[in-house]
Amino acid sequence: MFHPLRVSAIERLTDDSVAVTFAVPPKLRETFRHKPGQHLNVRYTVDGEEIRRSYSICAPATEQPADPALRVGIRLVDGGAFSTYALKELAVGDQVEAMPPMGRFVLAPRAGQFAAIVGGSGITPVLSIAATLLAREADASFCLIRSDRTAASTMFLDEVADLKDRYPDRFQLVTALSREEQQAGLPSGRLDRERLTGLLPALLSVADMEGWYLCGPLGLVRAAEGALHGLGVDRTRIHQEIFHVEDTPGASARPRDENSAQSTLTATLDGRSGTWPVQEGDSLLETVLRSRSDAPYACKGGVCGTCRAFLVSGEVRMDRNFALEPEETDAGYVLACQSHPVTGEVELDFDR
Ligand code: FES
């Protein structure tokens, strides 16, 4: 599932972020063709420890790239081993291992008006979405509302300015800086629900938007979602991807499920099934990983959705879920990294 990719370029975007480009060998071109908005899961061994992270692809998704390359945005996260490594040590020519692009925070280019509300590094997948949409669909327009701390900390300034130059009639940019006044644009301050509720109808025709793309820290995404609900936007038009969820104390301190010590898990992965006891306190992902190192995961934090699996039978409790939409959980999907058995037997299918 992982393939070696070589770093072909590293560009510093801000003091604490870089764009890393991976060269894609011709034989992996189809495998690594991405949809706008998807991310790349990478793994690397630092000091003998395997690190996995998912990073959104900022490059537009073009039909036939002459020079296939994947460019991702990486912002330094406090205590984030790979981002620290990427900023300080990763060099052109280094090799990392990457899974093919994945993720359901995507926009298939089509005619219509679209909007995004992003915070910080949440611009990364939305840059790919907007650039691809505007290049491929002449009857589409895009409004980008972005929130950053300061101009100096804003990622992809040039790329976004380029969209403005290229598509002056179809691309609208609104910038809010939370810690700095700017000459043009919105007054400084955070974009909270109340502010967005007043701002959005003044900026665009809310009811005419085909789709809303929300991406960034949990607080901003929840504020934007709340504002859109309040303005009557149907939930099916809202797509969201959350970056940087603070650890929620208490999630791991929950009482153990009585059954977890006696539960067994059957899981199917790549067409092969196995059955294992679930050790007390272990997630279903950890249980599978004991015997199947190819089980898919990246964040282990309920955010990236890489460990999504179909619950064939039994019941589970999820500690937290920032990745699956209600339609997915209603359809029976769970995050294996967050799931603990509630019934004595549980069956998961990672292939569905
Ligand atoms: S590994 Fe990221 S949500 Fe489970």
mmCIF file of C-alpha atoms and ligand atoms in Angstrom:
data_model
loop_
_atom_site.group_PDB
_atom_site.id
_atom_site.type_symbol
_atom_site.label_atom_id
_atom_site.label_comp_id
_atom_site.label_asym_id
_atom_site.label_seq_id
_atom_site.Cartn_x
_atom_site.Cartn_y
_atom_site.Cartn_z
ATOM 1 C CA MET A 1 0.000 0.000 0.000
ATOM 2 C CA PHE A 2 2.950 2.337 0.623
ATOM 3 C CA HIS A 3 5.177 3.359 -2.283
ATOM 4 C CA PRO A 4 8.550 5.099 -2.123
ATOM 5 C CA LEU A 5 8.510 8.672 -3.432
ATOM 6 C CA ARG A 6 11.445 11.013 -3.727
ATOM 7 C CA VAL A 7 11.381 14.628 -2.589
ATOM 8 C CA SER A 8 11.962 16.797 -5.657
ATOM 9 C CA ALA A 9 11.528 20.270 -4.155
ATOM 10 C CA ILE A 10 11.085 21.996 -0.809
ATOM 11 C CA GLU A 11 9.956 25.598 -0.653
ATOM 12 C CA ARG A 12 9.598 27.599 2.510
ATOM 13 C CA LEU A 13 6.187 29.256 2.614
ATOM 14 C CA THR A 14 6.325 30.981 6.002
ATOM 15 C CA ASP A 15 8.515 30.773 9.098
ATOM 16 C CA ASP A 16 6.722 27.632 10.154
ATOM 17 C CA SER A 17 5.557 25.974 6.945
ATOM 18 C CA VAL A 18 6.911 24.425 3.775
ATOM 19 C CA ALA A 19 5.582 23.014 0.531
ATOM 20 C CA VAL A 20 7.143 19.654 -0.279
ATOM 21 C CA THR A 21 6.964 18.236 -3.787
ATOM 22 C CA PHE A 22 7.319 14.516 -4.406
ATOM 23 C CA ALA A 23 8.274 13.214 -7.843
ATOM 24 C CA VAL A 24 5.944 10.473 -9.055
ATOM 25 C CA PRO A 25 7.637 7.804 -11.196
ATOM 26 C CA PRO A 26 5.816 7.153 -14.504
ATOM 27 C CA LYS A 27 4.754 3.663 -13.424
ATOM 28 C CA LEU A 28 2.947 5.091 -10.380
ATOM 29 C CA ARG A 29 1.287 7.929 -12.267
ATOM 30 C CA GLU A 30 -2.201 6.423 -12.206
ATOM 31 C CA THR A 31 -1.832 5.218 -8.615
ATOM 32 C CA PHE A 32 -0.990 8.721 -7.431
ATOM 33 C CA ARG A 33 -3.465 10.686 -9.543
ATOM 34 C CA HIS A 34 -5.394 12.749 -7.002
ATOM 35 C CA LYS A 35 -8.751 14.394 -6.819
ATOM 36 C CA PRO A 36 -8.707 18.050 -5.734
ATOM 37 C CA GLY A 37 -8.972 18.168 -1.939
ATOM 38 C CA GLN A 38 -7.382 14.784 -1.185
ATOM 39 C CA HIS A 39 -4.426 14.143 1.099
ATOM 40 C CA LEU A 40 -1.334 12.003 1.115
ATOM 41 C CA ASN A 41 -0.436 9.709 4.003
ATOM 42 C CA VAL A 42 3.304 9.507 4.457
ATOM 43 C CA ARG A 43 5.466 7.449 6.739
ATOM 44 C CA TYR A 44 9.036 7.937 7.727
ATOM 45 C CA THR A 45 11.278 6.535 10.373
ATOM 46 C CA VAL A 46 12.790 9.110 12.715
ATOM 47 C CA ASP A 47 15.188 7.846 15.398
ATOM 48 C CA GLY A 48 13.972 4.297 14.893
ATOM 49 C CA GLU A 49 10.331 5.226 15.338
ATOM 50 C CA GLU A 50 7.794 5.014 12.525
ATOM 51 C CA ILE A 51 5.940 8.284 12.079
ATOM 52 C CA ARG A 52 2.808 8.609 9.969
ATOM 53 C CA ARG A 53 1.125 11.812 8.989
ATOM 54 C CA SER A 54 -1.417 12.952 6.433
ATOM 55 C CA TYR A 55 -0.810 16.110 4.461
ATOM 56 C CA SER A 56 -3.198 17.764 2.052
ATOM 57 C CA ILE A 57 -2.202 18.094 -1.559
ATOM 58 C CA CYS A 58 -2.120 21.715 -2.688
ATOM 59 C CA ALA A 59 -1.345 21.046 -6.354
ATOM 60 C CA PRO A 60 -4.237 21.290 -8.778
ATOM 61 C CA ALA A 61 -5.487 18.013 -10.211
ATOM 62 C CA THR A 62 -4.884 18.255 -13.924
ATOM 63 C CA GLU A 63 -5.995 15.721 -16.511
ATOM 64 C CA GLN A 64 -2.615 14.809 -17.959
ATOM 65 C CA PRO A 65 0.242 16.288 -15.978
ATOM 66 C CA ALA A 66 3.307 16.559 -18.172
ATOM 67 C CA ASP A 67 5.544 16.256 -15.170
ATOM 68 C CA PRO A 68 3.653 14.311 -12.513
ATOM 69 C CA ALA A 69 4.424 15.636 -9.089
ATOM 70 C CA LEU A 70 2.561 15.886 -5.838
ATOM 71 C CA ARG A 71 2.954 19.024 -3.766
ATOM 72 C CA VAL A 72 1.762 19.089 -0.185
ATOM 73 C CA GLY A 73 1.675 21.806 2.458
ATOM 74 C CA ILE A 74 3.236 21.110 5.856
ATOM 75 C CA ARG A 75 2.931 23.422 8.833
ATOM 76 C CA LEU A 76 4.988 22.947 11.952
ATOM 77 C CA VAL A 77 2.832 21.509 14.689
ATOM 78 C CA ASP A 78 4.064 21.811 18.265
ATOM 79 C CA GLY A 79 5.501 18.426 19.124
ATOM 80 C CA GLY A 80 4.722 17.135 15.619
ATOM 81 C CA ALA A 81 7.598 14.791 14.812
ATOM 82 C CA PHE A 82 7.191 14.680 11.040
ATOM 83 C CA SER A 83 6.473 18.378 10.586
ATOM 84 C CA THR A 84 9.540 19.224 12.676
ATOM 85 C CA TYR A 85 11.520 16.802 10.570
ATOM 86 C CA ALA A 86 10.069 18.179 7.304
ATOM 87 C CA LEU A 87 10.951 21.737 8.252
ATOM 88 C CA LYS A 88 14.375 21.102 9.664
ATOM 89 C CA GLU A 89 15.914 18.041 8.035
ATOM 90 C CA LEU A 90 14.044 16.781 4.985
ATOM 91 C CA ALA A 91 16.085 17.435 1.854
ATOM 92 C CA VAL A 92 15.636 17.179 -1.885
ATOM 93 C CA GLY A 93 16.476 13.625 -2.923
ATOM 94 C CA ASP A 94 15.247 12.063 0.337
ATOM 95 C CA GLN A 95 12.809 9.218 0.063
ATOM 96 C CA VAL A 96 9.602 8.835 2.041
ATOM 97 C CA GLU A 97 6.889 6.245 1.733
ATOM 98 C CA ALA A 98 3.415 7.372 0.756
ATOM 99 C CA MET A 99 0.011 5.805 0.308
ATOM 100 C CA PRO A 100 -1.985 6.737 -2.789
ATOM 101 C CA PRO A 101 -4.015 9.948 -2.337
ATOM 102 C CA MET A 102 -7.196 9.506 -0.352
ATOM 103 C CA GLY A 103 -9.949 11.485 1.315
ATOM 104 C CA ARG A 104 -13.520 12.455 0.602
ATOM 105 C CA PHE A 105 -13.156 16.232 1.048
ATOM 106 C CA VAL A 106 -13.245 16.661 -2.728
ATOM 107 C CA LEU A 107 -14.962 18.745 -5.364
ATOM 108 C CA ALA A 108 -15.498 17.264 -8.811
ATOM 109 C CA PRO A 109 -15.347 20.304 -11.113
ATOM 110 C CA ARG A 110 -18.771 21.383 -12.316
ATOM 111 C CA ALA A 111 -20.637 24.583 -13.138
ATOM 112 C CA GLY A 112 -21.925 26.623 -10.225
ATOM 113 C CA GLN A 113 -20.911 28.878 -7.378
ATOM 114 C CA PHE A 114 -18.797 27.475 -4.565
ATOM 115 C CA ALA A 115 -17.342 28.931 -1.397
ATOM 116 C CA ALA A 116 -14.785 27.969 1.210
ATOM 117 C CA ILE A 117 -14.053 29.133 4.725
ATOM 118 C CA VAL A 118 -10.553 28.147 5.787
ATOM 119 C CA GLY A 119 -8.218 28.828 8.664
ATOM 120 C CA GLY A 120 -4.414 28.529 8.683
ATOM 121 C CA SER A 121 -3.129 25.452 6.889
ATOM 122 C CA GLY A 122 -6.747 24.627 5.965
ATOM 123 C CA ILE A 123 -5.991 26.565 2.775
ATOM 124 C CA THR A 124 -3.945 23.618 1.467
ATOM 125 C CA PRO A 125 -6.657 21.287 0.070
ATOM 126 C CA VAL A 126 -8.872 24.244 -0.821
ATOM 127 C CA LEU A 127 -6.127 25.693 -3.004
ATOM 128 C CA SER A 128 -6.186 22.494 -5.040
ATOM 129 C CA ILE A 129 -9.996 22.524 -5.146
ATOM 130 C CA ALA A 130 -10.247 26.170 -6.276
ATOM 131 C CA ALA A 131 -7.403 26.012 -8.809
ATOM 132 C CA THR A 132 -8.741 22.822 -10.381
ATOM 133 C CA LEU A 133 -12.339 24.043 -10.490
ATOM 134 C CA LEU A 134 -11.503 27.397 -12.073
ATOM 135 C CA ALA A 135 -9.134 25.859 -14.632
ATOM 136 C CA ARG A 136 -11.471 23.089 -15.688
ATOM 137 C CA GLU A 137 -14.907 24.662 -15.540
ATOM 138 C CA ALA A 138 -15.511 28.024 -17.218
ATOM 139 C CA ASP A 139 -18.976 28.347 -15.650
ATOM 140 C CA ALA A 140 -17.817 27.966 -12.073
ATOM 141 C CA SER A 141 -16.941 30.641 -9.541
ATOM 142 C CA PHE A 142 -15.258 30.387 -6.161
ATOM 143 C CA CYS A 143 -15.280 32.601 -3.084
ATOM 144 C CA LEU A 144 -12.450 31.991 -0.616
ATOM 145 C CA ILE A 145 -12.781 33.351 2.896
ATOM 146 C CA ARG A 146 -9.558 32.765 4.762
ATOM 147 C CA SER A 147 -8.553 33.453 8.304
ATOM 148 C CA ASP A 148 -4.954 33.673 9.466
ATOM 149 C CA ARG A 149 -3.111 35.146 12.415
ATOM 150 C CA THR A 150 -0.887 37.568 10.483
ATOM 151 C CA ALA A 151 0.073 38.199 6.856
ATOM 152 C CA ALA A 152 3.519 36.733 7.526
ATOM 153 C CA SER A 153 2.033 33.471 8.780
ATOM 154 C CA THR A 154 -0.274 33.064 5.760
ATOM 155 C CA MET A 155 0.498 30.013 3.610
ATOM 156 C CA PHE A 156 0.295 30.068 -0.201
ATOM 157 C CA LEU A 157 -0.071 33.854 -0.508
ATOM 158 C CA ASP A 158 1.418 33.866 -4.017
ATOM 159 C CA GLU A 159 -0.649 30.967 -5.280
ATOM 160 C CA VAL A 160 -3.863 32.562 -4.052
ATOM 161 C CA ALA A 161 -2.875 35.954 -5.523
ATOM 162 C CA ASP A 162 -2.236 34.158 -8.796
ATOM 163 C CA LEU A 163 -5.810 32.824 -8.807
ATOM 164 C CA LYS A 164 -7.048 36.377 -8.326
ATOM 165 C CA ASP A 165 -5.008 37.610 -11.288
ATOM 166 C CA ARG A 166 -6.011 34.752 -13.498
ATOM 167 C CA TYR A 167 -9.719 34.676 -12.745
ATOM 168 C CA PRO A 168 -10.668 38.225 -11.677
ATOM 169 C CA ASP A 169 -14.357 37.668 -12.450
ATOM 170 C CA ARG A 170 -14.710 34.193 -11.018
ATOM 171 C CA PHE A 171 -12.513 34.178 -7.933
ATOM 172 C CA GLN A 172 -13.289 36.267 -4.879
ATOM 173 C CA LEU A 173 -10.877 36.483 -1.954
ATOM 174 C CA VAL A 174 -11.745 37.733 1.514
ATOM 175 C CA THR A 175 -9.003 37.770 4.122
ATOM 176 C CA ALA A 176 -9.398 38.107 7.877
ATOM 177 C CA LEU A 177 -6.343 38.424 10.093
ATOM 178 C CA SER A 178 -6.912 37.698 13.749
ATOM 179 C CA ARG A 179 -3.842 39.466 15.145
ATOM 180 C CA GLU A 180 -3.042 42.230 12.699
ATOM 181 C CA GLU A 181 -4.845 45.123 11.018
ATOM 182 C CA GLN A 182 -4.697 45.143 7.218
ATOM 183 C CA GLN A 183 -5.131 47.983 4.752
ATOM 184 C CA ALA A 184 -7.831 46.245 2.742
ATOM 185 C CA GLY A 185 -10.150 43.440 3.707
ATOM 186 C CA LEU A 186 -11.871 42.756 6.977
ATOM 187 C CA PRO A 187 -11.068 44.369 10.324
ATOM 188 C CA SER A 188 -8.864 42.188 12.506
ATOM 189 C CA GLY A 189 -10.325 39.601 14.833
ATOM 190 C CA ARG A 190 -11.344 35.970 14.808
ATOM 191 C CA LEU A 191 -14.047 34.621 12.538
ATOM 192 C CA ASP A 192 -16.548 33.263 15.025
ATOM 193 C CA ARG A 193 -20.091 32.119 14.386
ATOM 194 C CA GLU A 194 -21.649 35.500 15.068
ATOM 195 C CA ARG A 195 -19.254 37.342 12.821
ATOM 196 C CA LEU A 196 -19.672 34.838 9.997
ATOM 197 C CA THR A 197 -23.468 34.983 10.298
ATOM 198 C CA GLY A 198 -23.350 38.709 9.601
ATOM 199 C CA LEU A 199 -20.540 38.551 7.063
ATOM 200 C CA LEU A 200 -21.587 35.769 4.699
ATOM 201 C CA PRO A 201 -24.850 37.290 3.389
ATOM 202 C CA ALA A 202 -23.004 40.573 2.809
ATOM 203 C CA LEU A 203 -20.327 38.836 0.723
ATOM 204 C CA LEU A 204 -22.300 36.440 -1.432
ATOM 205 C CA SER A 205 -25.691 34.986 -2.153
ATOM 206 C CA VAL A 206 -25.688 32.253 0.480
ATOM 207 C CA ALA A 207 -28.660 30.339 -0.946
ATOM 208 C CA ASP A 208 -27.093 30.122 -4.428
ATOM 209 C CA MET A 209 -23.930 28.324 -3.335
ATOM 210 C CA GLU A 210 -23.689 24.787 -4.691
ATOM 211 C CA GLY A 211 -21.191 23.727 -2.086
ATOM 212 C CA TRP A 212 -19.356 25.001 0.995
ATOM 213 C CA TYR A 213 -15.886 23.747 1.898
ATOM 214 C CA LEU A 214 -14.793 24.287 5.490
ATOM 215 C CA CYS A 215 -11.262 23.435 6.497
ATOM 216 C CA GLY A 216 -9.043 24.351 9.409
ATOM 217 C CA PRO A 217 -8.956 24.128 13.183
ATOM 218 C CA LEU A 218 -11.936 22.587 14.931
ATOM 219 C CA GLY A 219 -13.146 25.910 16.394
ATOM 220 C CA LEU A 220 -13.332 27.679 13.039
ATOM 221 C CA VAL A 221 -14.968 24.762 11.228
ATOM 222 C CA ARG A 222 -17.618 24.409 13.942
ATOM 223 C CA ALA A 223 -18.244 28.176 13.923
ATOM 224 C CA ALA A 224 -18.659 28.195 10.135
ATOM 225 C CA GLU A 225 -20.894 25.147 10.211
ATOM 226 C CA GLY A 226 -23.088 26.755 12.880
ATOM 227 C CA ALA A 227 -23.338 30.004 10.918
ATOM 228 C CA LEU A 228 -24.291 28.165 7.717
ATOM 229 C CA HIS A 229 -26.938 26.104 9.507
ATOM 230 C CA GLY A 230 -28.339 29.302 10.995
ATOM 231 C CA LEU A 231 -28.484 30.832 7.519
ATOM 232 C CA GLY A 232 -30.511 27.876 6.260
ATOM 233 C CA VAL A 233 -27.821 26.057 4.256
ATOM 234 C CA ASP A 234 -28.643 22.396 3.806
ATOM 235 C CA ARG A 235 -26.159 20.104 5.509
ATOM 236 C CA THR A 236 -25.609 18.114 2.314
ATOM 237 C CA ARG A 237 -23.975 21.209 0.772
ATOM 238 C CA ILE A 238 -21.453 21.564 3.573
ATOM 239 C CA HIS A 239 -18.180 19.628 3.358
ATOM 240 C CA GLN A 240 -15.641 19.824 6.097
ATOM 241 C CA GLU A 241 -12.177 18.711 7.024
ATOM 242 C CA ILE A 242 -10.744 19.423 10.418
ATOM 243 C CA PHE A 243 -7.056 20.028 11.104
ATOM 244 C CA HIS A 244 -5.522 20.266 14.537
ATOM 245 C CA VAL A 245 -7.883 18.890 17.087
ATOM 246 C CA GLU A 246 -6.612 19.572 20.548
ATOM 247 C CA ASP A 247 -6.386 16.430 22.599
ATOM 248 C CA THR A 248 -9.578 16.070 24.531
ATOM 249 C CA PRO A 249 -8.672 15.064 28.044
ATOM 250 C CA GLY A 250 -11.113 12.505 29.200
ATOM 251 C CA ALA A 251 -11.434 10.594 25.954
ATOM 252 C CA SER A 252 -8.774 8.176 27.077
ATOM 253 C CA ALA A 253 -9.881 8.349 30.693
ATOM 254 C CA ARG A 254 -13.290 6.915 29.965
ATOM 255 C CA PRO A 255 -14.314 3.888 31.946
ATOM 256 C CA ARG A 256 -13.422 0.657 30.241
ATOM 257 C CA ASP A 257 -16.265 -1.148 28.593
ATOM 258 C CA GLU A 258 -17.164 -4.196 30.577
ATOM 259 C CA ASN A 259 -17.129 -6.364 27.506
ATOM 260 C CA SER A 260 -13.917 -5.161 25.944
ATOM 261 C CA ALA A 261 -11.782 -7.653 27.834
ATOM 262 C CA GLN A 262 -13.743 -10.574 26.463
ATOM 263 C CA SER A 263 -14.493 -9.323 22.980
ATOM 264 C CA THR A 264 -13.204 -10.764 19.771
ATOM 265 C CA LEU A 265 -12.723 -8.909 16.547
ATOM 266 C CA THR A 266 -12.964 -10.380 13.077
ATOM 267 C CA ALA A 267 -11.584 -8.104 10.395
ATOM 268 C CA THR A 268 -11.221 -8.357 6.637
ATOM 269 C CA LEU A 269 -8.388 -6.446 5.015
ATOM 270 C CA ASP A 270 -7.244 -6.821 1.419
ATOM 271 C CA GLY A 271 -9.461 -9.864 1.045
ATOM 272 C CA ARG A 272 -7.952 -11.740 4.018
ATOM 273 C CA SER A 273 -9.776 -12.194 7.308
ATOM 274 C CA GLY A 274 -8.583 -12.887 10.825
ATOM 275 C CA THR A 275 -10.093 -13.123 14.297
ATOM 276 C CA TRP A 276 -8.345 -11.825 17.400
ATOM 277 C CA PRO A 277 -9.179 -11.099 21.044
ATOM 278 C CA VAL A 278 -9.422 -7.399 21.883
ATOM 279 C CA GLN A 279 -7.144 -6.541 24.772
ATOM 280 C CA GLU A 280 -8.637 -4.341 27.412
ATOM 281 C CA GLY A 281 -8.534 -0.687 26.431
ATOM 282 C CA ASP A 282 -7.231 -1.348 22.921
ATOM 283 C CA SER A 283 -8.947 0.183 19.936
ATOM 284 C CA LEU A 284 -10.022 -2.094 17.110
ATOM 285 C CA LEU A 285 -7.217 -0.628 14.985
ATOM 286 C CA GLU A 286 -4.614 -1.541 17.599
ATOM 287 C CA THR A 287 -6.074 -5.043 17.737
ATOM 288 C CA VAL A 288 -5.744 -5.493 13.979
ATOM 289 C CA LEU A 289 -2.265 -3.938 13.900
ATOM 290 C CA ARG A 290 -0.927 -6.575 16.289
ATOM 291 C CA SER A 291 -1.250 -9.142 13.509
ATOM 292 C CA ARG A 292 -1.668 -7.080 10.355
ATOM 293 C CA SER A 293 0.833 -4.284 9.991
ATOM 294 C CA ASP A 294 -0.842 -3.306 6.713
ATOM 295 C CA ALA A 295 -3.967 -2.001 8.490
ATOM 296 C CA PRO A 296 -4.549 1.544 7.231
ATOM 297 C CA TYR A 297 -4.052 4.483 9.567
ATOM 298 C CA ALA A 298 -2.333 7.833 9.794
ATOM 299 C CA CYS A 299 -3.391 10.113 12.659
ATOM 300 C CA LYS A 300 -4.811 7.598 15.172
ATOM 301 C CA GLY A 301 -6.742 10.606 16.447
ATOM 302 C CA GLY A 302 -10.135 10.388 14.719
ATOM 303 C CA VAL A 303 -9.278 13.184 12.285
ATOM 304 C CA CYS A 304 -7.954 11.844 8.964
ATOM 305 C CA GLY A 305 -10.433 9.040 8.220
ATOM 306 C CA THR A 306 -7.737 6.681 6.891
ATOM 307 C CA CYS A 307 -8.829 3.872 9.244
ATOM 308 C CA ARG A 308 -12.461 3.921 8.074
ATOM 309 C CA ALA A 309 -14.023 0.461 8.099
ATOM 310 C CA PHE A 310 -17.483 -0.991 7.661
ATOM 311 C CA LEU A 311 -19.042 -2.468 10.797
ATOM 312 C CA VAL A 312 -20.421 -5.773 9.530
ATOM 313 C CA SER A 313 -21.811 -6.945 12.863
ATOM 314 C CA GLY A 314 -21.728 -6.136 16.559
ATOM 315 C CA GLU A 315 -21.628 -2.741 18.228
ATOM 316 C CA VAL A 316 -18.792 -0.364 18.931
ATOM 317 C CA ARG A 317 -18.278 2.872 20.823
ATOM 318 C CA MET A 318 -16.182 5.583 19.183
ATOM 319 C CA ASP A 319 -14.165 7.894 21.421
ATOM 320 C CA ARG A 320 -14.324 10.711 18.918
ATOM 321 C CA ASN A 321 -15.049 11.282 15.262
ATOM 322 C CA PHE A 322 -13.943 14.330 13.317
ATOM 323 C CA ALA A 323 -13.670 12.529 9.995
ATOM 324 C CA LEU A 324 -16.876 10.704 9.115
ATOM 325 C CA GLU A 325 -20.005 12.485 7.915
ATOM 326 C CA PRO A 326 -23.329 11.488 9.534
ATOM 327 C CA GLU A 327 -24.291 9.695 6.288
ATOM 328 C CA GLU A 328 -21.223 7.494 6.655
ATOM 329 C CA THR A 329 -21.867 6.573 10.284
ATOM 330 C CA ASP A 330 -25.568 5.996 9.451
ATOM 331 C CA ALA A 331 -24.449 3.669 6.654
ATOM 332 C CA GLY A 332 -22.400 1.654 9.145
ATOM 333 C CA TYR A 333 -18.873 3.057 8.823
ATOM 334 C CA VAL A 334 -16.669 3.567 11.883
ATOM 335 C CA LEU A 335 -13.168 4.823 12.613
ATOM 336 C CA ALA A 336 -11.214 1.775 13.727
ATOM 337 C CA CYS A 337 -8.695 3.902 15.653
ATOM 338 C CA GLN A 338 -11.466 5.272 17.851
ATOM 339 C CA SER A 339 -13.661 2.178 18.151
ATOM 340 C CA HIS A 340 -13.963 -0.105 21.164
ATOM 341 C CA PRO A 341 -16.218 -3.152 21.271
ATOM 342 C CA VAL A 342 -19.500 -2.931 23.105
ATOM 343 C CA THR A 343 -20.648 -6.428 22.139
ATOM 344 C CA GLY A 344 -18.737 -9.655 22.657
ATOM 345 C CA GLU A 345 -18.127 -10.084 18.951
ATOM 346 C CA VAL A 346 -17.449 -7.405 16.404
ATOM 347 C CA GLU A 347 -16.732 -7.715 12.707
ATOM 348 C CA LEU A 348 -15.097 -5.057 10.553
ATOM 349 C CA ASP A 349 -14.494 -4.893 6.817
ATOM 350 C CA PHE A 350 -11.744 -2.485 5.698
ATOM 351 C CA ASP A 351 -12.294 -3.326 2.033
ATOM 352 C CA ARG A 352 -15.812 -1.887 1.617
HETATM 353 S S1 FES B 1 -6.171 6.919 11.728
HETATM 354 FE FE1 FES B 1 -6.898 8.934 11.356
HETATM 355 S S2 FES B 1 -9.006 8.781 11.884
HETATM 356 FE FE2 FES B 1 -8.216 6.841 12.441
#
